[in-house]
PDB file of C-alpha atoms in Angstrom:
ATOM      1  CA  UNK N  20     -33.893  -8.180  -2.351  1.00 43.00           C
ATOM      2  CA  UNK N  21     -36.842  -8.808  -0.055  1.00 46.00           C
ATOM      3  CA  UNK N  22     -40.257  -7.357  -0.923  1.00 44.00           C
ATOM      4  CA  UNK N  23     -39.178  -6.723  -4.516  1.00 43.00           C
ATOM      5  CA  UNK N  24     -40.740  -8.059  -7.680  1.00 46.00           C
ATOM      6  CA  UNK N  25     -38.171  -9.673  -9.963  1.00 45.00           C
ATOM      7  CA  UNK N  26     -38.745 -10.027 -13.701  1.00 45.00           C
ATOM      8  CA  UNK N  27     -36.485 -10.564 -16.629  1.00 42.00           C
ATOM      9  CA  UNK N  28     -36.955  -8.889 -19.969  1.00 45.00           C
ATOM     10  CA  UNK N  29     -34.934  -8.956 -23.103  1.00 43.00           C
ATOM     11  CA  UNK N  30     -32.679  -5.914 -23.194  1.00 44.00           C
ATOM     12  CA  UNK N  31     -30.731  -4.344 -26.024  1.00 46.00           C
ATOM     13  CA  UNK N  32     -28.816  -6.944 -28.049  1.00 42.00           C
ATOM     14  CA  UNK N  33     -30.919  -9.715 -26.503  1.00 40.00           C
ATOM     15  CA  UNK N  34     -29.195  -9.584 -23.105  1.00 45.00           C
ATOM     16  CA  UNK N  35     -31.313 -10.306 -20.048  1.00 49.00           C
ATOM     17  CA  UNK N  36     -31.880  -7.329 -17.772  1.00 58.00           C
ATOM     18  CA  UNK N  37     -33.204  -7.714 -14.242  1.00 71.00           C
ATOM     19  CA  UNK N  38     -36.097  -5.424 -13.319  1.00 74.00           C
ATOM     20  CA  UNK N  39     -36.791  -4.639  -9.683  1.00 73.00           C
ATOM     21  CA  UNK N  40     -39.528  -2.490  -8.170  1.00 74.00           C
ATOM     22  CA  UNK N  41     -37.990   0.000  -5.777  1.00 70.00           C
ATOM     23  CA  UNK N  42     -40.153   2.761  -4.328  1.00 70.00           C
ATOM     24  CA  UNK N  43     -42.995   1.852  -6.678  1.00 74.00           C
ATOM     25  CA  UNK N  44     -40.846   2.240  -9.805  1.00 78.00           C
ATOM     26  CA  UNK N  45     -39.439  -0.459 -12.073  1.00 78.00           C
ATOM     27  CA  UNK N  46     -35.689  -0.041 -12.361  1.00 73.00           C
ATOM     28  CA  UNK N  47     -32.914  -2.208 -13.721  1.00 72.00           C
ATOM     29  CA  UNK N  48     -30.751  -3.593 -10.990  1.00 69.00           C
ATOM     30  CA  UNK N  49     -27.835  -5.917 -10.703  1.00 68.00           C
ATOM     31  CA  UNK N  50     -26.616  -7.481  -7.494  1.00 64.00           C
ATOM     32  CA  UNK N  51     -23.396  -5.936  -6.248  1.00 62.00           C
ATOM     33  CA  UNK N  52     -20.464  -8.311  -6.319  1.00 65.00           C
ATOM     34  CA  UNK N  53     -17.137  -8.580  -4.586  1.00 66.00           C
ATOM     35  CA  UNK N  54     -15.653 -10.201  -7.672  1.00 66.00           C
ATOM     36  CA  UNK N  55     -14.198  -7.634 -10.042  1.00 69.00           C
ATOM     37  CA  UNK N  56     -13.556  -9.401 -13.319  1.00 68.00           C
ATOM     38  CA  UNK N  57     -12.924  -6.163 -15.205  1.00 68.00           C
ATOM     39  CA  UNK N  58      -9.586  -5.522 -13.470  1.00 69.00           C
ATOM     40  CA  UNK N  59      -7.192  -7.721 -15.375  1.00 63.00           C
ATOM     41  CA  UNK N  60      -3.480  -8.270 -14.748  1.00 65.00           C
ATOM     42  CA  UNK N  61      -2.658  -7.369 -18.375  1.00 62.00           C
ATOM     43  CA  UNK N  62       0.848  -5.935 -18.674  1.00 61.00           C
ATOM     44  CA  UNK N  63       1.163  -6.145 -14.873  1.00 66.00           C
ATOM     45  CA  UNK N  64       4.775  -7.274 -15.124  1.00 64.00           C
ATOM     46  CA  UNK N  65       5.669  -3.893 -16.658  1.00 63.00           C
ATOM     47  CA  UNK N  66       3.856  -1.606 -14.211  1.00 70.00           C
ATOM     48  CA  UNK N  67       6.081   0.668 -12.195  1.00 70.00           C
ATOM     49  CA  UNK N  68       9.294  -0.550 -13.757  1.00 69.00           C
ATOM     50  CA  UNK N  69       9.915  -3.159 -11.042  1.00 70.00           C
ATOM     51  CA  UNK N  70       9.528  -6.923 -10.989  1.00 68.00           C
ATOM     52  CA  UNK N  71       8.011  -8.860  -8.138  1.00 61.00           C
ATOM     53  CA  UNK N  72       7.268 -12.523  -8.816  1.00 63.00           C
ATOM     54  CA  UNK N  73       4.313 -12.896  -6.457  1.00 61.00           C
ATOM     55  CA  UNK N  74       1.899 -10.484  -4.848  1.00 61.00           C
ATOM     56  CA  UNK N  75       2.117  -7.495  -7.169  1.00 71.00           C
ATOM     57  CA  UNK N  76      -1.375  -6.020  -7.674  1.00 82.00           C
ATOM     58  CA  UNK N  77      -2.563  -4.018 -10.691  1.00 86.00           C
ATOM     59  CA  UNK N  78      -2.707  -0.249 -10.234  1.00 90.00           C
ATOM     60  CA  UNK N  79      -6.282  -0.415 -11.599  1.00 88.00           C
ATOM     61  CA  UNK N  80      -7.318  -2.571  -8.641  1.00 87.00           C
ATOM     62  CA  UNK N  81      -5.665  -0.311  -6.069  1.00 91.00           C
ATOM     63  CA  UNK N  82      -7.065   2.810  -7.727  1.00 91.00           C
ATOM     64  CA  UNK N  83     -10.581   1.386  -7.420  1.00 89.00           C
ATOM     65  CA  UNK N  84     -10.115   0.655  -3.721  1.00 90.00           C
ATOM     66  CA  UNK N  85      -8.544   4.082  -3.112  1.00 93.00           C
ATOM     67  CA  UNK N  86     -11.276   5.853  -5.082  1.00 91.00           C
ATOM     68  CA  UNK N  87     -14.023   4.074  -3.125  1.00 88.00           C
ATOM     69  CA  UNK N  88     -12.545   5.023   0.232  1.00 90.00           C
ATOM     70  CA  UNK N  89     -11.010   8.479  -0.184  1.00 91.00           C
ATOM     71  CA  UNK N  90     -11.097  11.832  -1.977  1.00 91.00           C
ATOM     72  CA  UNK N  91      -8.357  14.090  -3.362  1.00 90.00           C
ATOM     73  CA  UNK N  92      -5.924  15.093  -0.633  1.00 90.00           C
ATOM     74  CA  UNK N  93      -6.829  12.263   1.762  1.00 94.00           C
ATOM     75  CA  UNK N  94      -4.152  10.080   3.322  1.00 96.00           C
ATOM     76  CA  UNK N  95      -3.735   6.467   2.197  1.00 96.00           C
ATOM     77  CA  UNK N  96      -1.851   4.064   4.491  1.00 95.00           C
ATOM     78  CA  UNK N  97      -0.304   0.772   3.360  1.00 94.00           C
ATOM     79  CA  UNK N  98       1.427  -1.252   6.081  1.00 92.00           C
ATOM     80  CA  UNK N  99       2.900  -3.715   3.575  1.00 90.00           C
ATOM     81  CA  UNK N 100       4.344  -1.607   0.752  1.00 89.00           C
ATOM     82  CA  UNK N 101       5.715  -4.478  -1.327  1.00 88.00           C
ATOM     83  CA  UNK N 102       6.390  -3.304  -4.862  1.00 88.00           C
ATOM     84  CA  UNK N 103       4.924   0.162  -4.152  1.00 92.00           C
ATOM     85  CA  UNK N 104       1.667  -0.166  -6.093  1.00 92.00           C
ATOM     86  CA  UNK N 105      -0.381   1.629  -3.435  1.00 95.00           C
ATOM     87  CA  UNK N 106       2.060   4.543  -3.337  1.00 96.00           C
ATOM     88  CA  UNK N 107       2.081   4.766  -7.141  1.00 95.00           C
ATOM     89  CA  UNK N 108      -1.708   4.645  -7.464  1.00 95.00           C
ATOM     90  CA  UNK N 109      -2.283   7.099  -4.601  1.00 96.00           C
ATOM     91  CA  UNK N 110       0.265   9.572  -6.007  1.00 96.00           C
ATOM     92  CA  UNK N 111      -1.255   9.423  -9.489  1.00 96.00           C
ATOM     93  CA  UNK N 112      -4.726   9.953  -7.988  1.00 95.00           C
ATOM     94  CA  UNK N 113      -3.771  13.055  -5.979  1.00 94.00           C
ATOM     95  CA  UNK N 114      -3.760  11.386  -2.576  1.00 95.00           C
ATOM     96  CA  UNK N 115      -1.113  11.725   0.090  1.00 96.00           C
ATOM     97  CA  UNK N 116       0.249   8.421   1.323  1.00 96.00           C
ATOM     98  CA  UNK N 117       2.348   6.575   3.868  1.00 95.00           C
ATOM     99  CA  UNK N 118       3.827   3.224   2.920  1.00 95.00           C
ATOM    100  CA  UNK N 119       5.724   0.947   5.283  1.00 93.00           C
ATOM    101  CA  UNK N 120       8.032  -1.787   4.026  1.00 91.00           C
ATOM    102  CA  UNK N 121      10.463  -3.806   6.133  1.00 85.00           C
ATOM    103  CA  UNK N 122      11.789  -6.209   3.493  1.00 84.00           C
ATOM    104  CA  UNK N 123      15.338  -6.203   2.239  1.00 84.00           C
ATOM    105  CA  UNK N 124      14.112  -5.295  -1.270  1.00 86.00           C
ATOM    106  CA  UNK N 125      12.880  -1.827  -0.233  1.00 90.00           C
ATOM    107  CA  UNK N 126      15.563  -0.010  -2.266  1.00 91.00           C
ATOM    108  CA  UNK N 127      15.240  -2.163  -5.377  1.00 90.00           C
ATOM    109  CA  UNK N 128      11.426  -2.430  -5.471  1.00 90.00           C
ATOM    110  CA  UNK N 129       9.396  -0.029  -3.312  1.00 92.00           C
ATOM    111  CA  UNK N 130      11.684   3.018  -3.466  1.00 93.00           C
ATOM    112  CA  UNK N 131      12.579   2.469  -7.122  1.00 93.00           C
ATOM    113  CA  UNK N 132       8.914   2.294  -8.148  1.00 92.00           C
ATOM    114  CA  UNK N 133       8.089   5.379  -6.101  1.00 94.00           C
ATOM    115  CA  UNK N 134      10.857   7.313  -7.850  1.00 94.00           C
ATOM    116  CA  UNK N 135       9.687   6.025 -11.255  1.00 94.00           C
ATOM    117  CA  UNK N 136       6.191   7.289 -10.443  1.00 95.00           C
ATOM    118  CA  UNK N 137       7.455  10.718  -9.415  1.00 95.00           C
ATOM    119  CA  UNK N 138       9.507  10.893 -12.628  1.00 95.00           C
ATOM    120  CA  UNK N 139       6.314  10.396 -14.653  1.00 94.00           C
ATOM    121  CA  UNK N 140       6.262   6.666 -15.425  1.00 92.00           C
ATOM    122  CA  UNK N 141       3.348   6.159 -17.884  1.00 94.00           C
ATOM    123  CA  UNK N 142       2.224   2.588 -17.248  1.00 91.00           C
ATOM    124  CA  UNK N 143      -0.745   1.431 -15.187  1.00 90.00           C
ATOM    125  CA  UNK N 144      -3.362   4.126 -14.462  1.00 92.00           C
ATOM    126  CA  UNK N 145      -1.231   7.104 -15.558  1.00 94.00           C
ATOM    127  CA  UNK N 146      -3.378   7.948 -18.596  1.00 93.00           C
ATOM    128  CA  UNK N 147      -6.641   7.591 -16.646  1.00 92.00           C
ATOM    129  CA  UNK N 148      -5.520  10.341 -14.258  1.00 93.00           C
ATOM    130  CA  UNK N 149      -3.465  12.393 -16.762  1.00 95.00           C
ATOM    131  CA  UNK N 150      -0.374  11.642 -14.697  1.00 95.00           C
ATOM    132  CA  UNK N 151       2.796  13.354 -15.932  1.00 95.00           C
ATOM    133  CA  UNK N 152       4.923  13.069 -12.797  1.00 95.00           C
ATOM    134  CA  UNK N 153       5.814  15.303  -9.908  1.00 94.00           C
ATOM    135  CA  UNK N 154       5.851  15.343  -6.153  1.00 93.00           C
ATOM    136  CA  UNK N 155       8.423  14.325  -3.614  1.00 91.00           C
ATOM    137  CA  UNK N 156       9.064  11.472  -1.247  1.00 91.00           C
ATOM    138  CA  UNK N 157      10.744  11.325   2.131  1.00 91.00           C
ATOM    139  CA  UNK N 158      11.668   7.988   3.603  1.00 89.00           C
ATOM    140  CA  UNK N 159      13.027   6.980   6.969  1.00 87.00           C
ATOM    141  CA  UNK N 160      15.039   3.930   7.899  1.00 82.00           C
ATOM    142  CA  UNK N 161      14.258   2.709  11.380  1.00 79.00           C
ATOM    143  CA  UNK N 162      16.917   1.140  13.526  1.00 68.00           C
ATOM    144  CA  UNK N 163      16.151  -2.421  14.544  1.00 67.00           C
ATOM    145  CA  UNK N 164      16.498  -3.697  18.092  1.00 63.00           C
ATOM    146  CA  UNK N 165      19.507  -5.764  17.004  1.00 63.00           C
ATOM    147  CA  UNK N 166      21.171  -2.704  15.469  1.00 64.00           C
ATOM    148  CA  UNK N 167      20.736  -0.871  18.767  1.00 61.00           C
ATOM    149  CA  UNK N 168      22.326  -3.729  20.685  1.00 60.00           C
ATOM    150  CA  UNK N 169      25.303  -3.781  18.324  1.00 60.00           C
ATOM    151  CA  UNK N 170      25.752  -0.037  18.728  1.00 60.00           C
ATOM    152  CA  UNK N 171      25.630  -0.391  22.509  1.00 54.00           C
ATOM    153  CA  UNK N 172      28.771  -2.502  22.591  1.00 52.00           C
ATOM    154  CA  UNK N 173      30.771   0.537  21.511  1.00 50.00           C
ATOM    155  CA  UNK N 174      29.431   2.804  24.258  1.00 57.00           C
ATOM    156  CA  UNK N 175      30.134   0.804  27.415  1.00 60.00           C
ATOM    157  CA  UNK N 176      33.123  -0.234  29.472  1.00 67.00           C
ATOM    158  CA  UNK N 177      33.963  -3.883  30.139  1.00 69.00           C
ATOM    159  CA  UNK N 178      32.533  -3.719  33.682  1.00 69.00           C
ATOM    160  CA  UNK N 179      29.303  -2.163  32.349  1.00 66.00           C
ATOM    161  CA  UNK N 180      29.108  -4.839  29.670  1.00 67.00           C
ATOM    162  CA  UNK N 181      29.513  -7.632  32.248  1.00 72.00           C
ATOM    163  CA  UNK N 182      26.758  -6.184  34.451  1.00 65.00           C
ATOM    164  CA  UNK N 183      24.387  -5.515  31.556  1.00 64.00           C
ATOM    165  CA  UNK N 184      24.910  -8.943  29.984  1.00 67.00           C
ATOM    166  CA  UNK N 185      24.380 -10.685  33.335  1.00 70.00           C
ATOM    167  CA  UNK N 186      21.014  -9.095  34.146  1.00 69.00           C
ATOM    168  CA  UNK N 187      18.248  -9.084  31.508  1.00 70.00           C
ATOM    169  CA  UNK N 188      16.124  -6.333  33.134  1.00 71.00           C
ATOM    170  CA  UNK N 189      19.155  -4.026  33.432  1.00 69.00           C
ATOM    171  CA  UNK N 190      19.989  -4.758  29.783  1.00 67.00           C
ATOM    172  CA  UNK N 191      16.467  -3.881  28.598  1.00 70.00           C
ATOM    173  CA  UNK N 192      16.436  -0.703  30.682  1.00 72.00           C
ATOM    174  CA  UNK N 193      19.869   0.277  29.310  1.00 66.00           C
ATOM    175  CA  UNK N 194      18.734  -0.332  25.721  1.00 66.00           C
ATOM    176  CA  UNK N 195      15.548   1.691  26.219  1.00 68.00           C
ATOM    177  CA  UNK N 196      17.427   4.607  27.796  1.00 70.00           C
ATOM    178  CA  UNK N 197      20.079   4.466  25.058  1.00 61.00           C
ATOM    179  CA  UNK N 198      17.434   4.550  22.359  1.00 57.00           C
ATOM    180  CA  UNK N 199      15.596   7.453  24.013  1.00 60.00           C
ATOM    181  CA  UNK N 200      18.868   9.382  24.339  1.00 55.00           C
ATOM    182  CA  UNK N 201      19.569   8.810  20.644  1.00 50.00           C
ATOM    183  CA  UNK N 202      16.137  10.211  19.711  1.00 50.00           C
ATOM    184  CA  UNK N 203      16.628  13.280  21.899  1.00 47.00           C
TER     185      UNK N 203
END
């Protein structure tokens, strides 16, 4: 902190407290840190009722990030839903949320944890936010490009198939039009 006077004095229980002069007043101050040692992975393997060997974050960590960046009723977006921790924390905190997950474990991890949360699962941050359950979830499965191509084989004649397979630009145009027709 430039232009500040730093002194140490013995605080309660003999701990050192840093004093800084801000606006002409002596105040205790501690440098902000990006290391949060108070969020421990204790009992993490039990949170949400799903197991994920690597990458599962504690609800306490996600709740801190969500709390710092939103208020009740805000939307929280997680592009990599994983085990569903963001959805669980956001739901328990009164936020609305969108979670995207493309992995093959969506049903067994992300969706299962979301349902457990809605049913009132009491692990993680549930007690901190007096969570008892509730809410609803709607999920959408998106068709992959490959799925669209497989479906196309049923809707074309042999002469159409020969023409489409022979010319890449015609094939891409056909797929795009087919997909737009399906959405309509």
